[in-house]
Coordinates of N, CA and C and ligand atoms in Angstrom, one line a residue:
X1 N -3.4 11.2 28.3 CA -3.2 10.1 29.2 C -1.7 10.0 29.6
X2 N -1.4 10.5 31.2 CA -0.7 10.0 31.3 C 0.5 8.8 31.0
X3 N 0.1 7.8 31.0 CA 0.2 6.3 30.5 C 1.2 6.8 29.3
X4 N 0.7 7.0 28.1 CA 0.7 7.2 26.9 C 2.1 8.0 26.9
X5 N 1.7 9.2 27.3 CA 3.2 10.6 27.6 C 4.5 9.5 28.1
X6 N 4.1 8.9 29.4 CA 5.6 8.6 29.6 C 6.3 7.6 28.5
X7 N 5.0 6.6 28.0 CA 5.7 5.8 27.0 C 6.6 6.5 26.3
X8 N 5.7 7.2 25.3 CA 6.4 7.7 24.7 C 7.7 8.6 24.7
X9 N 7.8 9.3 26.1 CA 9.1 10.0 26.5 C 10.0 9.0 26.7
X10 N 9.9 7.6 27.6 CA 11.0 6.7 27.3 C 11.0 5.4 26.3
X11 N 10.2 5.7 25.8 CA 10.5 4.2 24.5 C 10.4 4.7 23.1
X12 N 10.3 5.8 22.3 CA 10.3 6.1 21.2 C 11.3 7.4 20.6
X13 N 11.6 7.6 19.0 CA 12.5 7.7 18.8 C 12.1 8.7 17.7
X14 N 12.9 10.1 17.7 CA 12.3 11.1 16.8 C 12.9 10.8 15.3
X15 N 12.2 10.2 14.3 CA 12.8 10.2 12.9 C 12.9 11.0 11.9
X16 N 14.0 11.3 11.3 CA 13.5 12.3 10.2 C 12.3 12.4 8.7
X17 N 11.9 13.4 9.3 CA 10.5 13.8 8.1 C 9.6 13.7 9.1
X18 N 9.7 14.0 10.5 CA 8.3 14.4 11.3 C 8.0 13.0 11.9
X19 N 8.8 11.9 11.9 CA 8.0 10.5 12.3 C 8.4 10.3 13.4
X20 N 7.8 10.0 14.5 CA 7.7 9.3 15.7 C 7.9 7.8 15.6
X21 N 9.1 7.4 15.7 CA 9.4 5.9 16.2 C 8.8 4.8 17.4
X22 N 7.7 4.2 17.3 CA 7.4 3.5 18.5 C 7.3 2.1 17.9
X23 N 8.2 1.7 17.4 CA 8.4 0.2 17.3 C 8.1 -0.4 18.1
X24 N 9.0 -0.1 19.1 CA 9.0 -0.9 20.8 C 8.1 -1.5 21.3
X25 N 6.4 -0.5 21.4 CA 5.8 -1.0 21.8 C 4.2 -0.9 21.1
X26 N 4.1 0.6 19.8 CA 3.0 0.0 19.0 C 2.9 -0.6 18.0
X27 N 4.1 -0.7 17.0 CA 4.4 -0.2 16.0 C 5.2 -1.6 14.8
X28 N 5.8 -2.6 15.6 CA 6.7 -3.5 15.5 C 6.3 -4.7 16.1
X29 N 6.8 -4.5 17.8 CA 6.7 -5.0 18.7 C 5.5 -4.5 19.6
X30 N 4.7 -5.7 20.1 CA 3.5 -4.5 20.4 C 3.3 -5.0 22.5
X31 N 3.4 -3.9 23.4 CA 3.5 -4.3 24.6 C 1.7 -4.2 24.9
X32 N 1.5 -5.6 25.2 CA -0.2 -5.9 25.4 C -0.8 -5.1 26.6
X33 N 0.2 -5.0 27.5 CA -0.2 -4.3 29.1 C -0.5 -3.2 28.8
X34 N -0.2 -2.4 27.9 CA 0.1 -0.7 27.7 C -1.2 -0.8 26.9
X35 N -1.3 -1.9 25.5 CA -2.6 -1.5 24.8 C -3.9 -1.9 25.9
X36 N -3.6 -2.5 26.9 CA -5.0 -3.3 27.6 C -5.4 -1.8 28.1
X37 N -4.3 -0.9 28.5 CA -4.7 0.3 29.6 C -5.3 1.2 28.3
X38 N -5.1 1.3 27.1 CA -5.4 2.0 25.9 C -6.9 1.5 25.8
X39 N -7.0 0.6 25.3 CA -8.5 -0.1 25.1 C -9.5 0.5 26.4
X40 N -9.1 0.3 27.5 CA -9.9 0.4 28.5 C -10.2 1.8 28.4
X41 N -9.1 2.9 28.4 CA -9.8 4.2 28.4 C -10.3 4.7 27.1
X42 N -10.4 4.1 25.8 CA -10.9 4.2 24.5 C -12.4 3.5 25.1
X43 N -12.6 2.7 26.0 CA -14.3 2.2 26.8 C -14.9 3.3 27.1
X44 N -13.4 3.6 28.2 CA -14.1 4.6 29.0 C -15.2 6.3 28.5
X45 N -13.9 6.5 27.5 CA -14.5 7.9 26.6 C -15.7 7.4 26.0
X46 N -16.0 6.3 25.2 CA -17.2 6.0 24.3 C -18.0 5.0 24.7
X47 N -18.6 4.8 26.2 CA -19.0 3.3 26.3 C -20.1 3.9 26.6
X48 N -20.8 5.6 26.6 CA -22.3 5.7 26.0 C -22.6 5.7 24.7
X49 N -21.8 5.5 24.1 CA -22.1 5.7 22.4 C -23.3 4.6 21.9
X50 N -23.0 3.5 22.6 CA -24.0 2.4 21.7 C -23.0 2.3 20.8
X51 N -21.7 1.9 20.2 CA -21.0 1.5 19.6 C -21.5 0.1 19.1
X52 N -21.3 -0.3 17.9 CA -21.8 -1.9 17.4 C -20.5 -2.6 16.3
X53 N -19.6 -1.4 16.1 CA -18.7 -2.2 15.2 C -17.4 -0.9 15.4
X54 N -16.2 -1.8 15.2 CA -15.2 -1.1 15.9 C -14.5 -0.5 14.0
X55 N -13.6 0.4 13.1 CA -13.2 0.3 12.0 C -11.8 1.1 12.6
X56 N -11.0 0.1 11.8 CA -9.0 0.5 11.7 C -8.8 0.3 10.2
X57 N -7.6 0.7 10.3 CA -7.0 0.3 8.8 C -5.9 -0.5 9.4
X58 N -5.6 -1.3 8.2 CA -4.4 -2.0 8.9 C -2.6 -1.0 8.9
X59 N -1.7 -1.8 9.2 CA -2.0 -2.7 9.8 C -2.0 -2.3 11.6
X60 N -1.2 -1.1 11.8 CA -1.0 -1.0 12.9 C -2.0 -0.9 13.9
X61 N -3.2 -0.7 13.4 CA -4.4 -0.1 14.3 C -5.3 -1.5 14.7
X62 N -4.7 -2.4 14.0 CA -5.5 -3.6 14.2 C -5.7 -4.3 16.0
X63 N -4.0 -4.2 16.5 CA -3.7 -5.2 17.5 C -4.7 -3.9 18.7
X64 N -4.8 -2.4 18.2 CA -5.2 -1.0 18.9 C -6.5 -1.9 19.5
X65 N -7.5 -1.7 18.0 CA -8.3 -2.3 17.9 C -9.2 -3.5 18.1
X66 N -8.3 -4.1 17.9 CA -8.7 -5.6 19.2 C -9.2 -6.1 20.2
X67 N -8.2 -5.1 21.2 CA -7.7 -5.2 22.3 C -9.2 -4.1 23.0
X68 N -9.1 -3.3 22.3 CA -10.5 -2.4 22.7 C -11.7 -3.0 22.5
X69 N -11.5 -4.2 21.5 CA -13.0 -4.2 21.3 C -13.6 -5.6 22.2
X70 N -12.4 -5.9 23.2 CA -13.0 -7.1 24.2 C -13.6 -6.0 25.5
X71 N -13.5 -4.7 25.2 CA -14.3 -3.9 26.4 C -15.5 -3.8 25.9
X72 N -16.1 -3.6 24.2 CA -16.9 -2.8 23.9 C -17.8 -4.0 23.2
X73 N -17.3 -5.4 23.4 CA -17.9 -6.0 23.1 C -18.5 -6.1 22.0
X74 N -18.0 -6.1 20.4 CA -18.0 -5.5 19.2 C -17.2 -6.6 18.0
X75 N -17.6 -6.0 17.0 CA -16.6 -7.3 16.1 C -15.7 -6.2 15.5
X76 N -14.2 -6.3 15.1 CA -13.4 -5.0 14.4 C -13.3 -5.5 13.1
X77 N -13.6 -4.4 12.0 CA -13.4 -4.2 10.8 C -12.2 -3.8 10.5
X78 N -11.2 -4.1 9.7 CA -10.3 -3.2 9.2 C -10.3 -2.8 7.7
X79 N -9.6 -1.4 7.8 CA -9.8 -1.4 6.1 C -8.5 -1.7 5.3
X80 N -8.5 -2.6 4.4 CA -7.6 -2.7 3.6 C -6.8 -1.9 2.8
X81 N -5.1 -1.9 2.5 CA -4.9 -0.8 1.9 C -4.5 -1.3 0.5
X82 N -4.7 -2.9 -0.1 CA -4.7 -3.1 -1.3 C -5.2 -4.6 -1.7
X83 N -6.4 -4.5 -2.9 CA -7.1 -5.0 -3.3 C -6.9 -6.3 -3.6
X84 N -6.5 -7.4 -2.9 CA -6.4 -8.9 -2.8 C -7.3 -9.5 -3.7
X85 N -6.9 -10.8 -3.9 CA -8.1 -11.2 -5.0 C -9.4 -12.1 -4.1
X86 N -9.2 -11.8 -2.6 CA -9.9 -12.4 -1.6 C -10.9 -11.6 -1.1
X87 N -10.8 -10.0 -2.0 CA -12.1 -8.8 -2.0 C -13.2 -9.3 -2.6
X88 N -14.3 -9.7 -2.3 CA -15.4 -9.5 -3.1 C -15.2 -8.1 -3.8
X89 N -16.0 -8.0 -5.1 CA -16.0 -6.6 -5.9 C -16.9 -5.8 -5.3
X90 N -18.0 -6.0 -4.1 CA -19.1 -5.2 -4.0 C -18.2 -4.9 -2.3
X91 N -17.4 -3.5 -3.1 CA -16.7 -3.0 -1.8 C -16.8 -1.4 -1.5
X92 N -16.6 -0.8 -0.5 CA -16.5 0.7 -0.8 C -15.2 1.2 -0.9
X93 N -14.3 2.2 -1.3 CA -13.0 2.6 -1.4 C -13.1 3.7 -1.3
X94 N -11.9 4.1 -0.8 CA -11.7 5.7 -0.4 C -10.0 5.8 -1.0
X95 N -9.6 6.8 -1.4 CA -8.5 7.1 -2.1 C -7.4 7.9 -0.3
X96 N -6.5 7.9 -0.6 CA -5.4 8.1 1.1 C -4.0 8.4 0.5
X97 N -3.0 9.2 1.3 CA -1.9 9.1 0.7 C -2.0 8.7 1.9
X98 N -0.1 8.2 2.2 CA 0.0 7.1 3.4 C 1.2 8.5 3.8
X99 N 1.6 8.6 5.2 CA 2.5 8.9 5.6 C 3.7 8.6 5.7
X100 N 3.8 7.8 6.1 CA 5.3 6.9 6.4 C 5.7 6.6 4.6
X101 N 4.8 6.5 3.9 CA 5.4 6.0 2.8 C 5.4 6.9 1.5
X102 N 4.9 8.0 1.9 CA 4.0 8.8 1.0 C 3.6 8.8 -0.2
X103 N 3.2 7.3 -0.6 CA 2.3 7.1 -2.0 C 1.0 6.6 -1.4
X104 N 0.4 6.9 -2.7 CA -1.3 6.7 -2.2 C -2.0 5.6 -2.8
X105 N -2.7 5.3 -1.9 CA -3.5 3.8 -1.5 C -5.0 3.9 -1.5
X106 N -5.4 3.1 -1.5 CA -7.0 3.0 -1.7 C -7.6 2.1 -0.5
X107 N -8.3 2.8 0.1 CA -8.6 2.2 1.8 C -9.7 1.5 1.9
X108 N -10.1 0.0 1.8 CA -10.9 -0.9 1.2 C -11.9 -1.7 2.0
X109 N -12.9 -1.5 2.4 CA -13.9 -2.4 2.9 C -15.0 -3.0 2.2
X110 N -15.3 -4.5 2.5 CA -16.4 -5.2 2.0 C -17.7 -4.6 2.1
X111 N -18.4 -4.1 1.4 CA -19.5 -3.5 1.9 C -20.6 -4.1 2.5
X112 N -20.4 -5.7 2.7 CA -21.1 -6.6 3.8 C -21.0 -6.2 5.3
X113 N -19.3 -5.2 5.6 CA -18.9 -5.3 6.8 C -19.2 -3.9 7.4
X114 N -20.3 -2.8 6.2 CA -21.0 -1.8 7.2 C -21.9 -1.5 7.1
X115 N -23.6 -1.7 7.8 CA -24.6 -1.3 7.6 C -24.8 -0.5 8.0
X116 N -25.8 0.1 7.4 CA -26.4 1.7 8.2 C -27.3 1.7 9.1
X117 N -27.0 0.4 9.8 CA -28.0 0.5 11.5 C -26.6 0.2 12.0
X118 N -25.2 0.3 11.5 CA -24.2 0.3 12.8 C -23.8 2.0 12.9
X119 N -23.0 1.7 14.2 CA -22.2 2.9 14.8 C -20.9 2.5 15.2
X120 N -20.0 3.4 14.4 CA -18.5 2.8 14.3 C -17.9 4.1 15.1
X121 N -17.0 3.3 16.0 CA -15.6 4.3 16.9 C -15.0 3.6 15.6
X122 N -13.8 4.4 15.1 CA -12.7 4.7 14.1 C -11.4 4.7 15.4
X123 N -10.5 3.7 15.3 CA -9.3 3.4 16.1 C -8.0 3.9 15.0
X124 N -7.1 4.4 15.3 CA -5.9 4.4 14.4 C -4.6 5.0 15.7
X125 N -3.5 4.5 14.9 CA -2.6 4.7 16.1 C -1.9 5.6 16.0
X126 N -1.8 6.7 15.1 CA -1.4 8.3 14.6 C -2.3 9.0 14.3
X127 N -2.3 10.2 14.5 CA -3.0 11.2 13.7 C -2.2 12.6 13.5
X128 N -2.0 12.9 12.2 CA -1.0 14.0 11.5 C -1.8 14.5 10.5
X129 N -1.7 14.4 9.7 CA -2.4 15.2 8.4 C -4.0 14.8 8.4
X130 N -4.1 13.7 8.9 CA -5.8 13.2 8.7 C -6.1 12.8 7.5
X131 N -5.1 12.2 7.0 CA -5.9 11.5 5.7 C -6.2 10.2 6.4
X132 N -5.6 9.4 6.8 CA -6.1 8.3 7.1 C -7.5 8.1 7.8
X133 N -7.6 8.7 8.9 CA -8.9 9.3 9.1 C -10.1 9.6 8.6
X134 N -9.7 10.5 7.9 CA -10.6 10.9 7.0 C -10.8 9.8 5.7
X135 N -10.4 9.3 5.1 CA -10.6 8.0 4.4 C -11.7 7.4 5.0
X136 N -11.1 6.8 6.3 CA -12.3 6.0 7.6 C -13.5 6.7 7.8
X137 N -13.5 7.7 7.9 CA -14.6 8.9 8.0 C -16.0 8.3 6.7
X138 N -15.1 8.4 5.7 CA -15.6 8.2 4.5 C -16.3 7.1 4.1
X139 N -15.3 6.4 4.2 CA -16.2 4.9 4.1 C -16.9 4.7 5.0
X140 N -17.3 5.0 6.0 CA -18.6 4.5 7.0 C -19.5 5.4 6.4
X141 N -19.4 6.6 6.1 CA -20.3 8.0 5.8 C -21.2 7.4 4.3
X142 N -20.6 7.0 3.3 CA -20.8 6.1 2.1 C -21.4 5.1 1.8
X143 N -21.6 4.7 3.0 CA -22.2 3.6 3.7 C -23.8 3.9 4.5
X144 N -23.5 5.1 4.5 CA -25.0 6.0 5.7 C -25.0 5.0 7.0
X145 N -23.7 4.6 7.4 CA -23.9 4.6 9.1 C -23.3 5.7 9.6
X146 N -23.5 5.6 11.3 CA -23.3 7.0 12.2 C -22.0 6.4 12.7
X147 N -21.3 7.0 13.1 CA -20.0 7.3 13.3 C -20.3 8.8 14.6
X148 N -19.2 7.6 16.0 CA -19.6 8.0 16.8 C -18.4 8.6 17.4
X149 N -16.8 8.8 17.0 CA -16.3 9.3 17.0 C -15.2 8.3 16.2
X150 N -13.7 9.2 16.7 CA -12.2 8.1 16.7 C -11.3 8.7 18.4
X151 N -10.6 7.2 18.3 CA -9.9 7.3 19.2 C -8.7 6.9 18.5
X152 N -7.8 7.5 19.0 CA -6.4 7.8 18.8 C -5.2 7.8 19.8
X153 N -4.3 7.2 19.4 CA -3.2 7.3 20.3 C -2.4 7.8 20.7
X154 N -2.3 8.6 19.4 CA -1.0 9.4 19.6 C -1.5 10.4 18.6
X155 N -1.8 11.8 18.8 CA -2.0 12.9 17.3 C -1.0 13.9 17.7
X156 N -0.4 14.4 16.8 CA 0.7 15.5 16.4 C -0.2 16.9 16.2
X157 N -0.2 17.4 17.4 CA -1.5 18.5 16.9 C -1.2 19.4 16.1
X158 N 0.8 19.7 15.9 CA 1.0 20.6 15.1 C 0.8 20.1 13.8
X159 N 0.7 19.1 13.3 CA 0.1 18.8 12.1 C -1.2 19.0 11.5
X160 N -2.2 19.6 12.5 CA -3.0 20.3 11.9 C -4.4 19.3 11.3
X161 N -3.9 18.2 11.3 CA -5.3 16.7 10.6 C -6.3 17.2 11.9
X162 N -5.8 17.1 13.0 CA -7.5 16.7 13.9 C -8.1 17.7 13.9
X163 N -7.7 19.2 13.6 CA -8.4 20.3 14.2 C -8.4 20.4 12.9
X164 N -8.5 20.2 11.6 CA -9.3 20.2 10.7 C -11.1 19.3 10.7
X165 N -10.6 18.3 10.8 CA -11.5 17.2 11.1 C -12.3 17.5 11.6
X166 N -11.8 17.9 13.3 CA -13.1 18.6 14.8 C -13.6 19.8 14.2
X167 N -13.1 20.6 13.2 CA -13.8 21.7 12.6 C -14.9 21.1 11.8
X168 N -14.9 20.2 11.1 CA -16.0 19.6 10.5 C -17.2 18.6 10.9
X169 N -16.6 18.7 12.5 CA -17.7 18.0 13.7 C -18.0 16.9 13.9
X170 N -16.3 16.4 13.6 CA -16.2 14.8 14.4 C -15.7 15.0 15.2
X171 N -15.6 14.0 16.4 CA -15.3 13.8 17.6 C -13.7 12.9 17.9
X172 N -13.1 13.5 18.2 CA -11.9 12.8 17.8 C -11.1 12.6 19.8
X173 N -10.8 11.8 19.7 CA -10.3 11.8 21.5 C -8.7 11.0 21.0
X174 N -7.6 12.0 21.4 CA -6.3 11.6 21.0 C -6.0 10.8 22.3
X175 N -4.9 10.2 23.4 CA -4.7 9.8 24.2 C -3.5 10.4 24.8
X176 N -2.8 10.8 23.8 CA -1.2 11.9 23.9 C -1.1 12.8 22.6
X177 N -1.0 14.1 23.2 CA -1.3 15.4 22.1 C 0.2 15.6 22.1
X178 N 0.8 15.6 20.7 CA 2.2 16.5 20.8 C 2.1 17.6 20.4
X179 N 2.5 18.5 21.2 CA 2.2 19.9 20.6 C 4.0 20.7 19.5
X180 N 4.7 19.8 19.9 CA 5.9 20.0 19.0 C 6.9 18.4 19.5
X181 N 7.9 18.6 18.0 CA 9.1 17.2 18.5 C 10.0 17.6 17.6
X182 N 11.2 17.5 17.9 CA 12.5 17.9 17.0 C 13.5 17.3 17.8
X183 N 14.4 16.7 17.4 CA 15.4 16.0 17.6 C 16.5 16.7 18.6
X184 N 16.2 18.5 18.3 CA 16.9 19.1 19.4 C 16.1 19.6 20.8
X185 N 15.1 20.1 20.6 CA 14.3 20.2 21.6 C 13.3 18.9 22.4
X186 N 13.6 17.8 21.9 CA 12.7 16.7 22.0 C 10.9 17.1 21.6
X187 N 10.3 16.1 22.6 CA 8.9 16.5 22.7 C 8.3 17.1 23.9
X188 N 7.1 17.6 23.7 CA 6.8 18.8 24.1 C 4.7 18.5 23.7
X189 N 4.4 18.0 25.4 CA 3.1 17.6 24.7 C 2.1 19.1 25.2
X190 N 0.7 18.5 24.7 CA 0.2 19.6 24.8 C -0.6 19.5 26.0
X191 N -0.5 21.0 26.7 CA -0.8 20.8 28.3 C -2.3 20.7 28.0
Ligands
5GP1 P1 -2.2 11.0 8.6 O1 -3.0 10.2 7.6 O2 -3.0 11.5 9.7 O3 -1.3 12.0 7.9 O4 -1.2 10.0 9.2 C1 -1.7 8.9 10.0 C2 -1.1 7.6 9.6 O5 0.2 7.7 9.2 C3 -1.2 6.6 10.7 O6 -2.1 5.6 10.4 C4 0.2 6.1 11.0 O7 0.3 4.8 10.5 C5 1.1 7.0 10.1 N1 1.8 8.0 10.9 C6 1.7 9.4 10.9 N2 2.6 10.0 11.6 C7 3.3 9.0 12.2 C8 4.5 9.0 13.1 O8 5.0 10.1 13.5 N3 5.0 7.8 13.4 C9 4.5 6.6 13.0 N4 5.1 5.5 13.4 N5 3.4 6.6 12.1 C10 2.9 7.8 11.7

């Protein structure tokens, strides 16, 4: 998506250890106009799915998620990344290392909030290694609902997470593919 590419070419910031800086406008500070145009084409890719429940992790994927689900008409789940004493105990969990932080987390839903007559689009606002994903994957799957794809906003394809994933025959729709980023050559998406 268009859209997505130029953001990214003028508002974000190459960090070291492979991270994409988008404070500016997903990440921090979040610009509503830019997610409304995100949501709308996250409609547009999945609005034959029969979608019935939208699932993020927090926290960045939440505002993603939101904002998509006033198209799809949906309630959004997110998964927790630590155990509050406000969890009922009848939860499902999935184990995740985190990226940005690189310790690992346990990715938490109420098991009230997935039945196996829903169909969940998976929202997140990176994709690199696919653990976070795949976590999401998991808990809906443990659950025996169908999962109808994820939409994504931004995947680092040299990282290698989605085309693991799409090898295993999920459906994954990125919005801006980097196909490389380095501080000397910048970015470099994928045609
Ligand atoms: P994965 O689990 O696919 O390795 O990483 C995805 C998660 O890590 C996303 O939920 C996102 O929060 C974070 N992440 C991965 N790469 C980046 C990046 O380049 N920039 C930012 N800001 N977050 C990232």
């Amino acid at each position: 998506m268009k859209l997505v590419e130029e953001k990214i070419l003028h508002d974000s910031k190459i960090l070291n250890g492979d991270v994409l800086k988008v404070s500016n406008f997903l990440n921090h500070q979040l610009d509503i106009q830019f997610l409304n145009e995100i949501g709308k084409e996250f409609f547009r890719l999945f609005s034959d799915c029969k979608i019935t429940k939208i699932l993020t992790i927090e926290s960045s994927g939440i505002a993603i998620a939101c904002i998509a689900a006033q198209y799809f008409h949906v309630p959004v789940v997110f998964a927790k990344k630590s155990k509050t004493t406000n969890i009922s105990s009848d939860f499902y969990s999935e184990e995740a290392k985190s990226y940005t932080h690189g310790n690992h987390y346990s990715a938490i839903v109420e098991k009230q909030f997935i039945s196996p007559n829903d169909t969940f689009l998976i929202i997140d606002d990176f994709l690199a290694n696919g653990k976070a994903l795949h976590a999401l994957f998991s808990l809906v799957e443990k659950a025996g609902a169908k999962i109808a794809g994820a939409g994504i906003v931004i995947e680092k394809t040299y990282q290698q997470g989605g085309e693991k994933l799409r090898e295993n025959g999920y459906r994954i729709e990125s919005l801006a593919r980097i196909a490389s980023m380095s501080p000397e050559d910048g970015i470099k998406f994928v045609n």
